[in-house]
C-alpha positions as MATLAB code, in Angstrom:
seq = 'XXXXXXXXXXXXXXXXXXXXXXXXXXXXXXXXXXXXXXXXXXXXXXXXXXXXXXXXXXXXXXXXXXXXXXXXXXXXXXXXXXXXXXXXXXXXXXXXXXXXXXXXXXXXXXXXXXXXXXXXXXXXXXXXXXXXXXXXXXXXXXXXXXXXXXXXXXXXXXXXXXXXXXXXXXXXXXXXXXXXXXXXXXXXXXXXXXXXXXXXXXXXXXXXXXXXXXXXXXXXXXXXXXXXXXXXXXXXXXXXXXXXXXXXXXXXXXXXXXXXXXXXXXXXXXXXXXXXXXXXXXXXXXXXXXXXXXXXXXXXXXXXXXXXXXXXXXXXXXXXXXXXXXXXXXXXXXXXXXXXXXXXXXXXXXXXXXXXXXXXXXXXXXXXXXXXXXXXXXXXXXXXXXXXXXXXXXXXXXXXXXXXXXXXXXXXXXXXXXXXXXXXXXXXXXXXXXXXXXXXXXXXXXXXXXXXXXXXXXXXXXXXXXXXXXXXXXXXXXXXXXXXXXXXXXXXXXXXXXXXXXXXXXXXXXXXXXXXXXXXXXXXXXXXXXXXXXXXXXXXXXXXXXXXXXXXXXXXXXXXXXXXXXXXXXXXXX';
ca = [
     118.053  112.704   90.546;
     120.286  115.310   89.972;
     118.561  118.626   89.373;
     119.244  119.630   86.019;
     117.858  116.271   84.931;
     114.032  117.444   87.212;
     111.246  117.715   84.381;
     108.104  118.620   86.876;
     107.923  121.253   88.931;
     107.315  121.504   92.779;
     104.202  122.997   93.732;
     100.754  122.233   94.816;
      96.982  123.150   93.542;
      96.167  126.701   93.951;
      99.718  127.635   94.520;
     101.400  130.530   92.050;
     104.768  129.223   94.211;
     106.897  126.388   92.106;
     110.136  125.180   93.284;
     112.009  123.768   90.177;
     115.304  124.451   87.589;
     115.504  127.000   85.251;
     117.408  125.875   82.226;
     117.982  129.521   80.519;
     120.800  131.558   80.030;
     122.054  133.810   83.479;
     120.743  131.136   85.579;
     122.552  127.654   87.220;
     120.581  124.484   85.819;
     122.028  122.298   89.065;
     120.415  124.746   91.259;
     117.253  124.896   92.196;
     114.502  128.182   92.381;
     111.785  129.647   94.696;
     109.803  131.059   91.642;
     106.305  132.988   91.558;
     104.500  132.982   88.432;
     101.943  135.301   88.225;
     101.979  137.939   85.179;
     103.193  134.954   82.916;
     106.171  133.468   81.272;
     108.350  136.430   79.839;
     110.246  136.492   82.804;
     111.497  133.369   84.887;
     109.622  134.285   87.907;
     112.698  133.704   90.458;
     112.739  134.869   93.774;
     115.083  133.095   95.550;
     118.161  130.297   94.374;
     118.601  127.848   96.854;
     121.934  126.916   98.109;
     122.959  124.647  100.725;
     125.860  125.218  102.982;
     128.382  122.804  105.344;
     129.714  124.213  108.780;
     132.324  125.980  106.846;
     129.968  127.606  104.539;
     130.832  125.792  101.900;
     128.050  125.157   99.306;
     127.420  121.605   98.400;
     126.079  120.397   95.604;
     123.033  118.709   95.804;
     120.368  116.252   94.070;
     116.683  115.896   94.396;
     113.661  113.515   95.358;
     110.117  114.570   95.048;
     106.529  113.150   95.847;
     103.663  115.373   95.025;
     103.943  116.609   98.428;
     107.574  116.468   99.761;
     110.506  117.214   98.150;
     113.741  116.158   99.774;
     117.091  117.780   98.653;
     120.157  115.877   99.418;
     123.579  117.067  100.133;
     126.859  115.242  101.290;
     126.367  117.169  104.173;
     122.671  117.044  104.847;
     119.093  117.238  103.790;
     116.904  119.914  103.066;
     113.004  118.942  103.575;
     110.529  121.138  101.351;
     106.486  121.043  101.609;
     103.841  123.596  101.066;
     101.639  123.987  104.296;
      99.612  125.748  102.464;
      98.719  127.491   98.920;
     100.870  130.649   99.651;
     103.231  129.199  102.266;
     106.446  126.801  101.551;
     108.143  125.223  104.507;
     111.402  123.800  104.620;
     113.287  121.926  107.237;
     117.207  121.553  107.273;
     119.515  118.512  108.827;
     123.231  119.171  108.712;
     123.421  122.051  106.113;
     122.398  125.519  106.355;
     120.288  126.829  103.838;
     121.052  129.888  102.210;
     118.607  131.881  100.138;
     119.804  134.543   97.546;
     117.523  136.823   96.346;
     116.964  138.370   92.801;
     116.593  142.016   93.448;
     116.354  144.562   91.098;
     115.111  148.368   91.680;
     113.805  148.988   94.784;
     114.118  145.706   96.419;
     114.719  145.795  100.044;
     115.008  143.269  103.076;
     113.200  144.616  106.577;
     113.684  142.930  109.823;
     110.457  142.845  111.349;
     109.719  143.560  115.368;
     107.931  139.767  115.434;
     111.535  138.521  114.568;
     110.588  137.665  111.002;
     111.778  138.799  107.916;
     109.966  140.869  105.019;
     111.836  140.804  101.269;
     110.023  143.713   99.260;
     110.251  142.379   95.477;
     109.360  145.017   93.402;
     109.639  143.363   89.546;
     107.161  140.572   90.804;
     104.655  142.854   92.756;
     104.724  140.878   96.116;
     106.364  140.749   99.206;
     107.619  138.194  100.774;
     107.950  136.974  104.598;
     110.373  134.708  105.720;
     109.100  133.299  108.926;
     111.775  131.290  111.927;
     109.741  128.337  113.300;
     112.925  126.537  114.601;
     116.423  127.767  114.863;
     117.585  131.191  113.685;
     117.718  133.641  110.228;
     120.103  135.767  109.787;
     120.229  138.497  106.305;
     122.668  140.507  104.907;
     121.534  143.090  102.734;
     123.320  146.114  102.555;
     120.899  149.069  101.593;
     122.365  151.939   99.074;
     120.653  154.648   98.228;
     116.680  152.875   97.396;
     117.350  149.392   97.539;
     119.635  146.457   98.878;
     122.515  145.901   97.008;
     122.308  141.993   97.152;
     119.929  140.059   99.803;
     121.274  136.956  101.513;
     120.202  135.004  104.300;
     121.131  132.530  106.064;
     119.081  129.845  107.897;
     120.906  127.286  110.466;
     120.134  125.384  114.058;
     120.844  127.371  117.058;
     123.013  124.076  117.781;
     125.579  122.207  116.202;
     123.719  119.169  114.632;
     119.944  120.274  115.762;
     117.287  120.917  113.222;
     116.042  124.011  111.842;
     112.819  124.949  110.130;
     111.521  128.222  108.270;
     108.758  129.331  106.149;
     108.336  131.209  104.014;
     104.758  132.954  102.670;
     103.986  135.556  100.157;
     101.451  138.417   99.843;
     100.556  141.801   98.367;
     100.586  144.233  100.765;
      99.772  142.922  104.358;
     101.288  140.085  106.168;
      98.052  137.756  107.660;
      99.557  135.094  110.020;
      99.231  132.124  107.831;
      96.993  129.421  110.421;
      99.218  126.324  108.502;
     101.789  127.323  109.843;
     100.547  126.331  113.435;
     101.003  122.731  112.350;
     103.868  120.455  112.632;
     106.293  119.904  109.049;
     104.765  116.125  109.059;
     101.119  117.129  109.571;
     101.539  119.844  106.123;
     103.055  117.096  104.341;
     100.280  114.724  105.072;
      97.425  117.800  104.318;
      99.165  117.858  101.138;
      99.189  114.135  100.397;
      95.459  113.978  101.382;
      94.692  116.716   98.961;
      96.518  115.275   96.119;
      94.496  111.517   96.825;
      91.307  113.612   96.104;
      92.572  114.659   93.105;
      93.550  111.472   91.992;
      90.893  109.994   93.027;
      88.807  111.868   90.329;
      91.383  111.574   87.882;
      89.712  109.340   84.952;
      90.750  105.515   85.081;
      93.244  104.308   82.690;
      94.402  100.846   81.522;
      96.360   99.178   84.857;
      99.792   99.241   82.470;
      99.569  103.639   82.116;
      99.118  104.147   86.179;
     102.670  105.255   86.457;
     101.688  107.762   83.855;
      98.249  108.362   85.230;
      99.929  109.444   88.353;
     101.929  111.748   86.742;
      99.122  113.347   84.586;
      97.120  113.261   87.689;
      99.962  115.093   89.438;
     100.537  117.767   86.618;
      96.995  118.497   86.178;
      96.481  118.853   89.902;
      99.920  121.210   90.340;
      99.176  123.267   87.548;
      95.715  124.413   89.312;
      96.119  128.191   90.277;
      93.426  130.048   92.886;
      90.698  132.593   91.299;
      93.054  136.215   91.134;
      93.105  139.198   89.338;
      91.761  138.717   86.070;
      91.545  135.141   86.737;
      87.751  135.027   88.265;
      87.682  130.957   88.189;
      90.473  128.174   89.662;
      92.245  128.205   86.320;
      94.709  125.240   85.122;
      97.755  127.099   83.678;
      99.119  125.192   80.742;
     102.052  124.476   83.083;
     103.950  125.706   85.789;
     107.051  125.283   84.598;
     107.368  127.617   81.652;
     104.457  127.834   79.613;
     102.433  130.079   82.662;
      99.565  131.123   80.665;
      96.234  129.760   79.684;
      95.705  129.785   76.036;
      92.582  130.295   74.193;
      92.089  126.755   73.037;
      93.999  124.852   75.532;
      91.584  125.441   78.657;
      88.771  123.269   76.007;
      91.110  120.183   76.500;
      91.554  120.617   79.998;
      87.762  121.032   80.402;
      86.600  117.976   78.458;
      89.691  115.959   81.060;
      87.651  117.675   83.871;
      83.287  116.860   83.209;
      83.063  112.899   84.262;
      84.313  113.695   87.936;
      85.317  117.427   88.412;
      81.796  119.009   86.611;
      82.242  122.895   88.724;
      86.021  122.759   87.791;
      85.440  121.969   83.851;
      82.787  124.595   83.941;
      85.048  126.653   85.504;
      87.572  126.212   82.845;
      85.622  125.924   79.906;
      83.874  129.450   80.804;
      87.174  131.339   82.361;
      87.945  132.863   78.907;
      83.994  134.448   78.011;
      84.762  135.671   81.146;
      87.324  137.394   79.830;
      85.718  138.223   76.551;
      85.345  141.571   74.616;
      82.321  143.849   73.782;
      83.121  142.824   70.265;
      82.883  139.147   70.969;
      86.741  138.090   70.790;
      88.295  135.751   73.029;
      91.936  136.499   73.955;
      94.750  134.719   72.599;
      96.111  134.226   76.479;
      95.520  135.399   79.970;
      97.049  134.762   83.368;
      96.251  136.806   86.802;
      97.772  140.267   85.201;
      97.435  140.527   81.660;
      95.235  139.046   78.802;
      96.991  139.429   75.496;
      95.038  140.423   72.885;
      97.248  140.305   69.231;
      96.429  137.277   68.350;
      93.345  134.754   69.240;
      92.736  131.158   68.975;
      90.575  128.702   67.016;
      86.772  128.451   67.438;
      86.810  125.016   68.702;
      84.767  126.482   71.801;
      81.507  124.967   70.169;
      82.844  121.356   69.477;
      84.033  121.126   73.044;
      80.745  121.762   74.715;
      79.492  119.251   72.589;
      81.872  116.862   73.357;
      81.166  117.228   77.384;
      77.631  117.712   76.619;
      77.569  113.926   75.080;
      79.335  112.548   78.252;
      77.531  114.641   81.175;
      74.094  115.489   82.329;
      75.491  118.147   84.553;
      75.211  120.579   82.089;
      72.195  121.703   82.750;
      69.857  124.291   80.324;
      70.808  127.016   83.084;
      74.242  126.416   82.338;
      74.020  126.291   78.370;
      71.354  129.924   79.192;
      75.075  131.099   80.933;
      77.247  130.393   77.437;
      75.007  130.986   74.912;
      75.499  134.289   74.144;
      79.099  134.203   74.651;
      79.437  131.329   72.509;
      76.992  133.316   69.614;
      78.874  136.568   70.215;
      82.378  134.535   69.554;
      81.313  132.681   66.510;
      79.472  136.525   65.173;
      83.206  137.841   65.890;
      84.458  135.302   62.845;
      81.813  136.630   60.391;
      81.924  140.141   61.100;
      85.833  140.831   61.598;
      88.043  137.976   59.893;
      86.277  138.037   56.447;
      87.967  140.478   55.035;
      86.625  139.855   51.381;
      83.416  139.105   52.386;
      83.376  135.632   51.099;
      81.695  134.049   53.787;
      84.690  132.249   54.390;
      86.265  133.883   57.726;
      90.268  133.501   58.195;
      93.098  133.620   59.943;
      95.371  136.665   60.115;
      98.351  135.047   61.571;
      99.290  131.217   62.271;
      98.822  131.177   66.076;
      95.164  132.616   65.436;
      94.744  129.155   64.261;
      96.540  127.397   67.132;
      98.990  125.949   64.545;
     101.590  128.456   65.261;
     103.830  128.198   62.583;
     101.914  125.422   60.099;
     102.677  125.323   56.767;
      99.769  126.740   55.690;
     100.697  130.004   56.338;
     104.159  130.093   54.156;
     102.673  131.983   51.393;
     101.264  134.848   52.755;
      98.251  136.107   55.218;
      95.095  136.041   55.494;
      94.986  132.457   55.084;
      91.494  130.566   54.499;
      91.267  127.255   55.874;
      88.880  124.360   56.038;
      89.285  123.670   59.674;
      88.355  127.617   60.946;
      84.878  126.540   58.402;
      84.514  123.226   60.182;
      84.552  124.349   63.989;
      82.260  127.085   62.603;
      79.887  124.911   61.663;
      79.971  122.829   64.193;
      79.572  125.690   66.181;
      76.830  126.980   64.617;
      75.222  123.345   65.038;
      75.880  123.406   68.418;
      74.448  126.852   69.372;
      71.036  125.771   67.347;
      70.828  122.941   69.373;
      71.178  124.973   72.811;
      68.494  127.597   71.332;
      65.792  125.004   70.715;
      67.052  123.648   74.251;
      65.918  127.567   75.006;
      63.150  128.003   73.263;
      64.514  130.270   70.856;
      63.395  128.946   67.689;
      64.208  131.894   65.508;
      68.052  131.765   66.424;
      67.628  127.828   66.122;
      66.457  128.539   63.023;
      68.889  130.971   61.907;
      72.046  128.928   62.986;
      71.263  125.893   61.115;
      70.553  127.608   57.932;
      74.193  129.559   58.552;
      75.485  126.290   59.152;
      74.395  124.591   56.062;
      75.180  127.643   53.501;
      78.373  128.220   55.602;
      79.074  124.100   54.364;
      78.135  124.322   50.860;
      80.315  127.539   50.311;
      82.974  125.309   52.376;
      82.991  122.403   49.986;
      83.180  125.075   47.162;
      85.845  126.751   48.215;
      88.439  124.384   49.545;
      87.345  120.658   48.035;
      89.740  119.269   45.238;
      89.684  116.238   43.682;
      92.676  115.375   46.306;
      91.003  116.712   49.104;
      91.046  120.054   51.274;
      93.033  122.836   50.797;
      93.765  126.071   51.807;
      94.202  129.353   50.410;
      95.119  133.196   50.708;
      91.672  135.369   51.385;
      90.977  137.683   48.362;
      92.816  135.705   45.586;
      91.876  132.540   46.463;
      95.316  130.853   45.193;
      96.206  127.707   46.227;
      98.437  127.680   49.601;
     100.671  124.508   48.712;
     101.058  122.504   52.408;
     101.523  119.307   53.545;
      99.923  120.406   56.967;
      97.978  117.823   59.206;
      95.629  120.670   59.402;
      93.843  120.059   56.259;
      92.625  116.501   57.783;
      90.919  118.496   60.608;
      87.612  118.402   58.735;
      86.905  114.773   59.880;
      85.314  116.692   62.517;
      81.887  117.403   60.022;
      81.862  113.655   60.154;
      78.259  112.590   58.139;
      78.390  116.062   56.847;
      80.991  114.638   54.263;
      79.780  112.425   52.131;
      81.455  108.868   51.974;
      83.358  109.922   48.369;
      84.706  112.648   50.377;
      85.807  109.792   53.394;
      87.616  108.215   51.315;
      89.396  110.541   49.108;
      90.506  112.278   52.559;
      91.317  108.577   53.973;
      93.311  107.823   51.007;
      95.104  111.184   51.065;
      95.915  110.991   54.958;
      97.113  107.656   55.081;
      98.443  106.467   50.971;
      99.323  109.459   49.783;
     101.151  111.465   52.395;
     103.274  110.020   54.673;
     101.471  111.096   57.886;
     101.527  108.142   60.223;
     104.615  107.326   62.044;
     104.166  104.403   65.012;
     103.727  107.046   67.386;
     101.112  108.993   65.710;
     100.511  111.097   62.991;
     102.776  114.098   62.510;
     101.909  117.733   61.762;
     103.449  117.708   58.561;
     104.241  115.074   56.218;
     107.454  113.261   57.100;
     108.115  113.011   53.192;
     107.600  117.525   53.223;
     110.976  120.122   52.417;
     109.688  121.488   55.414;
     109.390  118.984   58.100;
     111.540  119.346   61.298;
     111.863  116.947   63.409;
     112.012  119.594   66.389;
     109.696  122.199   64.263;
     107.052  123.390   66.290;
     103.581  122.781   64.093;
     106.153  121.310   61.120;
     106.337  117.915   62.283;
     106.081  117.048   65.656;
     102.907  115.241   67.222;
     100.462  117.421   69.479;
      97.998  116.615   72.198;
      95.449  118.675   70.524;
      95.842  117.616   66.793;
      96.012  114.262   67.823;
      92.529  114.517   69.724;
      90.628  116.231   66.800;
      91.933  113.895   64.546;
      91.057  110.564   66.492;
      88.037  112.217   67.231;
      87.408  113.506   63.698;
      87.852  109.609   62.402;
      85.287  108.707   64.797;
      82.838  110.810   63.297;
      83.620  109.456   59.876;
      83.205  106.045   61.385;
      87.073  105.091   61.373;
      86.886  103.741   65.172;
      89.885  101.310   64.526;
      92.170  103.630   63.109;
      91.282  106.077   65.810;
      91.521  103.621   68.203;
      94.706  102.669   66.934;
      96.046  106.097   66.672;
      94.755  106.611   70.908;
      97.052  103.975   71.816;
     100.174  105.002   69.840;
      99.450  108.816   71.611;
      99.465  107.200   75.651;
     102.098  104.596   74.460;
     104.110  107.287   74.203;
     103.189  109.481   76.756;
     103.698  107.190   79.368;
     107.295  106.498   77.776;
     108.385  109.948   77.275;
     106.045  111.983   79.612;
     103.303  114.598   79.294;
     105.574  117.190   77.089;
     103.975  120.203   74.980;
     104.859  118.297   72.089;
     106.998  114.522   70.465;
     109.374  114.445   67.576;
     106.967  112.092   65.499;
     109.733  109.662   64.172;
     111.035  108.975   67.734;
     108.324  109.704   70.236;
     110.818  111.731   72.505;
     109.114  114.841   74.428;
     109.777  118.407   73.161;
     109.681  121.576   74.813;
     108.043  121.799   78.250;
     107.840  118.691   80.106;
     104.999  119.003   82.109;
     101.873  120.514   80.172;
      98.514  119.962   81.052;
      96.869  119.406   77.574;
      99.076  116.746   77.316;
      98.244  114.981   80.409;
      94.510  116.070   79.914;
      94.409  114.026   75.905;
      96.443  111.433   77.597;
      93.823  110.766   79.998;
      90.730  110.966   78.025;
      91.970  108.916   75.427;
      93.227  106.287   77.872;
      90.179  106.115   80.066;
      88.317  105.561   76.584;
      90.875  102.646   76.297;
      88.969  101.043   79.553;
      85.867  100.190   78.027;
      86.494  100.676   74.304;
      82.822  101.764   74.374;
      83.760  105.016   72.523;
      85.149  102.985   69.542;
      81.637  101.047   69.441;
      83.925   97.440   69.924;
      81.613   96.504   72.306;
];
């Protein structure tokens, strides 16, 4: 395929190396990048461009094949070979072009021949170094040093004969250079290791209907890519929410990836689910994002912590009552947080400050004004609050057990006062209490309370969801109503179909005994992921992907709801 047109990114689990395009501004989209991506995705993360040379240094343009664990560039003069031996170390093996790496330097940046004949690059903006390693055939650099850095960094890897092969690698690190033991093996022996490690993975990637493999191949080989090792203020192996531009872990997206994770991966959904109390404050807050560096802290995310848990909790055994001891108080201190510092007028009602608090970035909801009360913040509080008594009598502590379910039931009835209408839910800004007028999917996320609601209330949300507003498109139900002045077709939260809305929703009708239409709405969602791939997001009227191509929510709902398709168990239809 030609470059430009390459949706996943090259890289391997545990790996913050990709090889891919970058399709912004300053930057060549037929050319392809050596990119790190630790500290997250307000930079590009590019090291090195790839270019490939004839014998009369003439770049060539080149296209590209990749396998989870070989990617082969092709030239009209040659091939370039690329694997990673190992999770810091690429290789890459040339026949009949040279390969030439450029390297983005900025202050500071330097290239140092080494006395082992290797060569260091000193990068300075991503805080690593860099060692570019001869295994057959010969480097050469130009870098021209003025006054405290190289002016430009090139180098130049070729045979030490016409027509003979050439191999390098190249491995990065912080401040030492260990000999990297992978790099004792043959090119063909790290491409296997690779292979073999991506089989495991698949392996334990949930079973989908025989006509979504294709797709379950390449969820399985987004999830396992995506993986990054335990660093910095990561203290788990954390699945970044992709590798190709969206290199952070959100607050609510690590839950999805989790719940993917607990059938055959228990240790790594723990890990996941648990990375952000990890990361949690005194106070109780959960950041809004974190990645090896930095954990931002402006915004948060949705409490949907509880409803998770519950959700592996009903499909594993592995969670033991040592495990719930671990969360509990993290999971009490976050859902305290909500009480204590989002409810401002002391309602009872917490809220959201801004729209990505609530996940929903940019959601309708929101267009009048902040703080915004919503029904869906009440719901996952409840259900939190449900879930956290059920873990204390699991404890023994019958006075918090106690105490949460009578905060869960008040926290209901003052729910149903404040938002019911004889149309449905609604929201509305904290203090006055006026009407916020939306068309927002977000106002059907209260099929989560399931027999909370009583069947009046089923049906006048039903009616609502699927009569009144024009929701439902045959790919799914959109985040705003088709039929709103504010849908977009490309509009973030105004429109499009999610991964995550489209799991509490099918979810939600579960609870409120809707399997069919749940059902139904799971197949439109992997219909058309495996037609337009695992993207952040779909323009609801034509299914195409939006944004990133290769997110790991995405191919985490993809696979749960398709591996619920196996059995139909889920949708009681057996």
């Amino acid at each position: 395929m030609k470059v430009k047109e390459m949706r996943l990114p090259f890289s391997r689990r545990g790996s913050y190396l990709v090889i891919s395009p970058i399709h912004k501004r300053g930057h060549d989209s037929n050319a392809l990048y050596i990119r790190m991506i630790r500290g997250g995705d307000e930079k590009t993360g590019a090291v090195f461009k790839i270019n490939l040379l004839d014998e009369s240094d003439k770049h060539q343009n080149y296209e590209v094949e990749m396998t989870p664990h070989l990617m082969r560039i092709s030239a009209k003069a040659g091939i370039l070979e690329v694997c990673f031996s190992s999770e810091r170390t690429i290789r890459m093996r040339g026949y009949g072009v040279r390969l030439e790496l450029t390297a983005f330097t900025g202050s500071y940046d330097y290239a140092l021949a080494c006395p082992d004949g290797t060569l260091e690059i000193n990068n300075f903006a991503e805080k690593r170094r860099f060692r570019l390693i001869p295994i057959e055939g010969k480097i050469e650099v130009d870098a021209p040093f003025e006054e405290e850095k190289s002016k430009f960094i090139r180098i130049l890897c070729s045979p030490d004969h016409l027509n003979k092969a050439y191999e390098v690698a190249l491995t990065d690190y912080k401040i030492n250079y260990e000999k990297d033991l992978s790099i004792e093996t043959s090119f063909q022996s790290s491409v296997k290791s690779a292979a073999e490690d991506f089989e495991i993975w698949k392996k334990n990637t949930l079973k989908v209907p025989e006509h979504y493999e294709s797709a379950r191949e390449a969820a399985a080989y987004i999830t396992w890519s995506s993986i990054v090792n335990a660093e910095g203020l990561l203290t788990r192996p954390a699945m970044y929410m992709s590798k190709n531009w969206m290199t952070n872990i959100w607050s609510w997206d690590h839950c999805f990836n989790a719940m993917a994770l607990i059938k055959n991966q228990p240790q790594l959904a723990w890990d996941q689910y648990c990375l952000f109390f990890d990361l949690q404050d005194e106070s109780g807050a959960l950041p809004d994002f974190s990645n090896d560096q930095y954990s931002f802290w402006n915004c948060c995310k949705p409490p949907i912590h509880g409803w998770t848990l519950k959700w592996m909790m009903d499909r594993s055994d592995w969670i033991s009552e040592d495990r719930l001891a671990e969360v509990y108080q993290p999971l009490a201190k976050w859902t305290d947080w909500w009480f204590r510092y989002r409810d401002h007028d002391q309602d009872g009602i917490p809220q959201y400050n801004h729209g990505n608090d609530s996940g929903w970035d940019n959601s309708t909801v929101f267009c009048e004004g902040k703080p915004i009360e919503t029904p869906d913040l009440s719901a996952f509080l409840i259900i939190q609050m449900d879930v956290l008594e059920s873990i204390a009598n699991k404890l023994g502590k019958n006075e918090d057990a106690f105490r949460w379910k009578k905060k869960a039931n008040e926290m209901f009835t003052k729910m149903m006062e404040h938002f019911w209408t004889d149309g449905g839910f609604r929201a509305c800004l904290s203090n006055s209490h006026k009407q916020v007028m939306s068309e927002s999917l977000i106002l059907f996320i209260p099929f989560i309370l399931g027999n909370r609601l009583t069947d009046e209330h089923k049906t006048i949300l039903l009616d609502s969801l699927i009569t009144k507003h024009q929701f439902e498109t045959e790919h799914g139900f959109a985040t705003e109503c088709i039929n709103s002045p504010f849908y977009r077709p490309d509009g973030y939260w105004r429109g499009p179909i999610w991964a995550p809305s489209t799991m509490l929703l099918t979810e939600g009708l579960k609870a409120i005994g809707e399997y069919e239409l749940s059902r139904k709405t799971a197949i439109k969602f992997c219909e058309m992921a495996a037609q337009s791939g695992m993207a952040e997001n779909f323009n609801a009227l034509t299914g195409t992907g939006l944004r990133d191509p290769a997110f790991t929510w995405t191919s985490s709902v993809f696979l749960i709801l398709a591996n619920e398709l196996v059995d139909g168990t889920r949708w009681k239809l057996i």
